[in-house]
Short mmCIF file of C-alpha atoms in Angstrom, two decimals:
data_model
loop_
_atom_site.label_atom_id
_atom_site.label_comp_id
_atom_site.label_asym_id
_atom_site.label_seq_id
_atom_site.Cartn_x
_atom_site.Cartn_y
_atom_site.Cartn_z
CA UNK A 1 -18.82 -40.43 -22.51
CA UNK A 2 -16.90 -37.62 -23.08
CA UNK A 3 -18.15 -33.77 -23.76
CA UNK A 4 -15.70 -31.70 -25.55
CA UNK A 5 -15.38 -28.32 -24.44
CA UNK A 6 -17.07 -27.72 -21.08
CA UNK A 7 -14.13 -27.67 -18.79
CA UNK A 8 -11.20 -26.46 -20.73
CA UNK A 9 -8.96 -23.89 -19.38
CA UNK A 10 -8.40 -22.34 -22.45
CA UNK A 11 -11.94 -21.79 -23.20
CA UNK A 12 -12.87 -18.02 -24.33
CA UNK A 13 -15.86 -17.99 -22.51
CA UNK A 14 -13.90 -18.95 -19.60
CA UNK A 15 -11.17 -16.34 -20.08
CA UNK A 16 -13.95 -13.54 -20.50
CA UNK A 17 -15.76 -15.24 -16.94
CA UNK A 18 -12.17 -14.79 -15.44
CA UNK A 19 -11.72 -11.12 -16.81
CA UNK A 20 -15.36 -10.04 -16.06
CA UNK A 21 -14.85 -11.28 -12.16
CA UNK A 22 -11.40 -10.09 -11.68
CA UNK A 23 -11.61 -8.38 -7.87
CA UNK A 24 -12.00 -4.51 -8.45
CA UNK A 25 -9.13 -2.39 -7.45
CA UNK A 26 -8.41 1.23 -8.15
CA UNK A 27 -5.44 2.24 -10.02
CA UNK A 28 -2.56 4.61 -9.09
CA UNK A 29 -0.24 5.23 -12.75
CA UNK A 30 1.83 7.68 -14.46
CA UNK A 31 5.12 8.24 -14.96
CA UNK A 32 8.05 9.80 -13.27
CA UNK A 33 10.74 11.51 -14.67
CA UNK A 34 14.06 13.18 -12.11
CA UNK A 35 15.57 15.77 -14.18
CA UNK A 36 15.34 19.12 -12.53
CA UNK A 37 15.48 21.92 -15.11
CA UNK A 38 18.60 23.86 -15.54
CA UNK A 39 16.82 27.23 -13.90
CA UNK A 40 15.01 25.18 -11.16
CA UNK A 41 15.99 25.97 -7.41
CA UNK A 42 14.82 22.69 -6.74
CA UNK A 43 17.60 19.96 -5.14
CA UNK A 44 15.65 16.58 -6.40
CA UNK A 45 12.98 15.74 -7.75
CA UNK A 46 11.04 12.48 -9.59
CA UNK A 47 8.10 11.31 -6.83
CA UNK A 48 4.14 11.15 -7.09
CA UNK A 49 1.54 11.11 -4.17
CA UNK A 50 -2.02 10.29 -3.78
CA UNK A 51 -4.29 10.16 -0.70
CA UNK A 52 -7.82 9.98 0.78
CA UNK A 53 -9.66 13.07 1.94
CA UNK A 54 -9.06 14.05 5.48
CA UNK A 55 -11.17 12.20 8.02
CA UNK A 56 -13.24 15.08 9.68
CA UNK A 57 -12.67 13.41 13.22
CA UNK A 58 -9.95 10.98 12.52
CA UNK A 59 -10.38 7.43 13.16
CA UNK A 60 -9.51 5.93 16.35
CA UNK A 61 -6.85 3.24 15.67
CA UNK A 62 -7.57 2.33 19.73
CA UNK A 63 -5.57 -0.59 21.15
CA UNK A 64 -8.12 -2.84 18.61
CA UNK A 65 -6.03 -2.80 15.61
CA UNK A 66 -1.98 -3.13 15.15
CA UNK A 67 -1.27 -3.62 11.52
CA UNK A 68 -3.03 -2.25 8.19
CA UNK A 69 -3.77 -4.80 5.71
CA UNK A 70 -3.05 -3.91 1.84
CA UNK A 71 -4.55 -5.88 -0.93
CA UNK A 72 -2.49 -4.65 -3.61
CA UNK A 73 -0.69 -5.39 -7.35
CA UNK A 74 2.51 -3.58 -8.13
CA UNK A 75 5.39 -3.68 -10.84
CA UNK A 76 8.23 -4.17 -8.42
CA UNK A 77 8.79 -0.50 -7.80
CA UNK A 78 8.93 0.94 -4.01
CA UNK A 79 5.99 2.45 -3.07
CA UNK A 80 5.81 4.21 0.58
CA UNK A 81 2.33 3.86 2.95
CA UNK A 82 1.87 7.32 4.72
CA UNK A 83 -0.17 7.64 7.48
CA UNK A 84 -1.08 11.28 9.01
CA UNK A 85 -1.94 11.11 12.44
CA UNK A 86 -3.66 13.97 14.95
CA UNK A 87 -0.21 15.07 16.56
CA UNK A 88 1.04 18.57 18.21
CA UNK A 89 3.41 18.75 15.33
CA UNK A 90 1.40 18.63 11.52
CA UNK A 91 3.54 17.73 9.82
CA UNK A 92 4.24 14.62 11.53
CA UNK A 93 3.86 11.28 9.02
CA UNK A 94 4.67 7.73 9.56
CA UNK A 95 5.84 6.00 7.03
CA UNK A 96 6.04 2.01 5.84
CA UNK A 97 7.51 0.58 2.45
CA UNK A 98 6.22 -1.96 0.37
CA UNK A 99 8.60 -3.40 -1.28
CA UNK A 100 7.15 -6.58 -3.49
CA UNK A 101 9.53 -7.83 -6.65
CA UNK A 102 10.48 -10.84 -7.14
CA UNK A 103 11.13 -12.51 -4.18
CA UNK A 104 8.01 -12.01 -3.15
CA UNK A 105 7.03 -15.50 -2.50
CA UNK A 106 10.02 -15.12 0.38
CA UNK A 107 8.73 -11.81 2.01
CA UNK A 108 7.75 -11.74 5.60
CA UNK A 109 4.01 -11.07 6.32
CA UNK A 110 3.15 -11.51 2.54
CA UNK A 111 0.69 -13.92 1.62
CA UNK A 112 -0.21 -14.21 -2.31
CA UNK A 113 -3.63 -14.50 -2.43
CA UNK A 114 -3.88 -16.42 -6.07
CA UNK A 115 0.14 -18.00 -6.02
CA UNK A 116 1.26 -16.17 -8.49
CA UNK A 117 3.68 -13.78 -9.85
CA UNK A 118 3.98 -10.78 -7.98
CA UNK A 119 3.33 -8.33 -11.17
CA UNK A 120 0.38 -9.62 -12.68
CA UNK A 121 -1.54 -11.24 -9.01
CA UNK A 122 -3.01 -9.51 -5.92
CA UNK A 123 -0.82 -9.44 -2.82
CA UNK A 124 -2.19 -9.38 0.71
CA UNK A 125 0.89 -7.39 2.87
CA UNK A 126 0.25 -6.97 6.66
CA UNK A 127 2.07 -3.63 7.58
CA UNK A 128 2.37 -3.67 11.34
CA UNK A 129 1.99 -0.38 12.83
CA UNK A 130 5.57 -1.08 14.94
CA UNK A 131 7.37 -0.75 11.68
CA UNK A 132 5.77 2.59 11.09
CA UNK A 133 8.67 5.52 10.92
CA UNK A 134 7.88 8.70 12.14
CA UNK A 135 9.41 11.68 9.46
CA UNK A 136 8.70 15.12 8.95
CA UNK A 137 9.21 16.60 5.34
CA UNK A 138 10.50 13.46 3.36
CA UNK A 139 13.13 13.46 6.72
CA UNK A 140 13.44 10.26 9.51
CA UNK A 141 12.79 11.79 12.84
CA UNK A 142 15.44 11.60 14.84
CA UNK A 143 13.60 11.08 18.29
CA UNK A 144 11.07 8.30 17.07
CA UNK A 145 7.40 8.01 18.81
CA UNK A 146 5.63 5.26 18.45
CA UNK A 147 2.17 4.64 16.44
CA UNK A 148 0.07 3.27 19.01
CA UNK A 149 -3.47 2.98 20.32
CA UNK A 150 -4.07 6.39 21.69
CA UNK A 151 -3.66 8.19 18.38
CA UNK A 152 -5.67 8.90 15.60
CA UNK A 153 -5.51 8.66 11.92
CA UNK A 154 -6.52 11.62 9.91
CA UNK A 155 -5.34 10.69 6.73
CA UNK A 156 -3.88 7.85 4.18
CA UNK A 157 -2.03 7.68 1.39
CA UNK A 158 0.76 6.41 -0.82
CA UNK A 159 3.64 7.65 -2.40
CA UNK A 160 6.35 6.45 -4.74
CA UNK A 161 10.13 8.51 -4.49
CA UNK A 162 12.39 5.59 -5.59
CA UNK A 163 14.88 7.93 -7.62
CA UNK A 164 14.22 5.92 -10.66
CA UNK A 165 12.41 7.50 -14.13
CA UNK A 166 9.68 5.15 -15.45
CA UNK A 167 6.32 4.40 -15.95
CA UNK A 168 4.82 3.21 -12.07
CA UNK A 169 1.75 1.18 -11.85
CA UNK A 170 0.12 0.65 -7.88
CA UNK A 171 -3.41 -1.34 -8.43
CA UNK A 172 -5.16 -1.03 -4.74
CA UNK A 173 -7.87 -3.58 -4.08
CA UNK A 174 -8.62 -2.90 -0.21
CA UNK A 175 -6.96 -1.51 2.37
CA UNK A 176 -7.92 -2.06 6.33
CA UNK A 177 -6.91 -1.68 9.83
CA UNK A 178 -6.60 -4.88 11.33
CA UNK A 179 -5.46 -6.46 14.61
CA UNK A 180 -2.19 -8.66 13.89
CA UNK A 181 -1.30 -11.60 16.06
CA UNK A 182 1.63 -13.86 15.76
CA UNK A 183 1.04 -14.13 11.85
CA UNK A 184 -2.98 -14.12 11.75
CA UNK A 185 -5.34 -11.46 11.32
CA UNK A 186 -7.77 -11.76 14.55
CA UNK A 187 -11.24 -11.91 13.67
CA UNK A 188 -11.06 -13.27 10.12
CA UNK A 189 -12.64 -16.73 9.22
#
């Protein structure tokens, strides 16, 4: 026999089951727009920034973790990953891009977690903390240190400057220190 209905694809109940159980992510929007106003002192302009509260004691990145993971959706855009650390200088930032479009599907360290097209499916990216650049005010450093072990992070957070005006859409689903070894994560299952 044959029951009609029960495992169709196209099935509204399944569609609603699908929607209802989507993983839950925050999301980062709005729209940027360059023009600087004829009066304005201001050289550029055309970026938005969002980040977690300060971590009252910073968090130990120790020699235990090398990479941050991002579960993430984005539309294509460039989107920068900002990490404050405790430093003699504050306004010290390293900073890592995530660039997904695409080619995603050909980006090193990406994995798509559901096979699909980068705009409308969850990317894990592994950012390791070697490709970290330190800046100061929007500017590279020009003597680099590097993001190791014996530093702490105080803050995180994510920016988009890519020069271009538009609507920007960032959907974060988790985000996590992690130890990164010759293209695994150490410790997961």
């Amino acid at each position: 026999g044959h029951e009609e209905g029960t495992d169709s694809d196209d099935s509204p109940d399944r569609d609603e089951y699908e929607h209802e159980h989507e993983q839950p992510f925050i999301r980062w929007s709005g729209n940027i727009d360059t023009r600087i106003g004829p009066k304005s002192r201001a050289k550029r302009s055309g970026f938005c920034a969002i980040r977690c509260p300060e971590f009252p004691f910073g968090v130990p990145i120790s020699s235990r973790y090398n990479a941050l993971e991002i579960n993430c959706r984005t539309d294509g855009r460039v989107y920068t990953v900002n990490l404050k650390v405790s430093s003699y200088f504050p306004d010290d930032l390293y900073q890592a891009l995530i660039t997904v479009d695409d080619s995603a599907v050909s980006m090193k360290n990406t994995k798509n977690s559901s096979g699909g097209d980068s705009s409308s499916e969850f990317l894990t990216l592994v950012l390791p903390f070697s490709d970290f650049i330190l800046t100061s005010h929007g500017l590279v450093r020009e003597t680099q240190r590097q993001l190791d072990g014996r530093i702490k992070m105080e803050q995180l957070g994510l920016t988009i400057m890519d020069g271009k005006d538009g609507p920007f859409q960032f959907d974060l689903a988790r985000i996590r220190a992690v130890n990164y070894y010759h293209g695994c994560i150490i410790g997961d299952d």
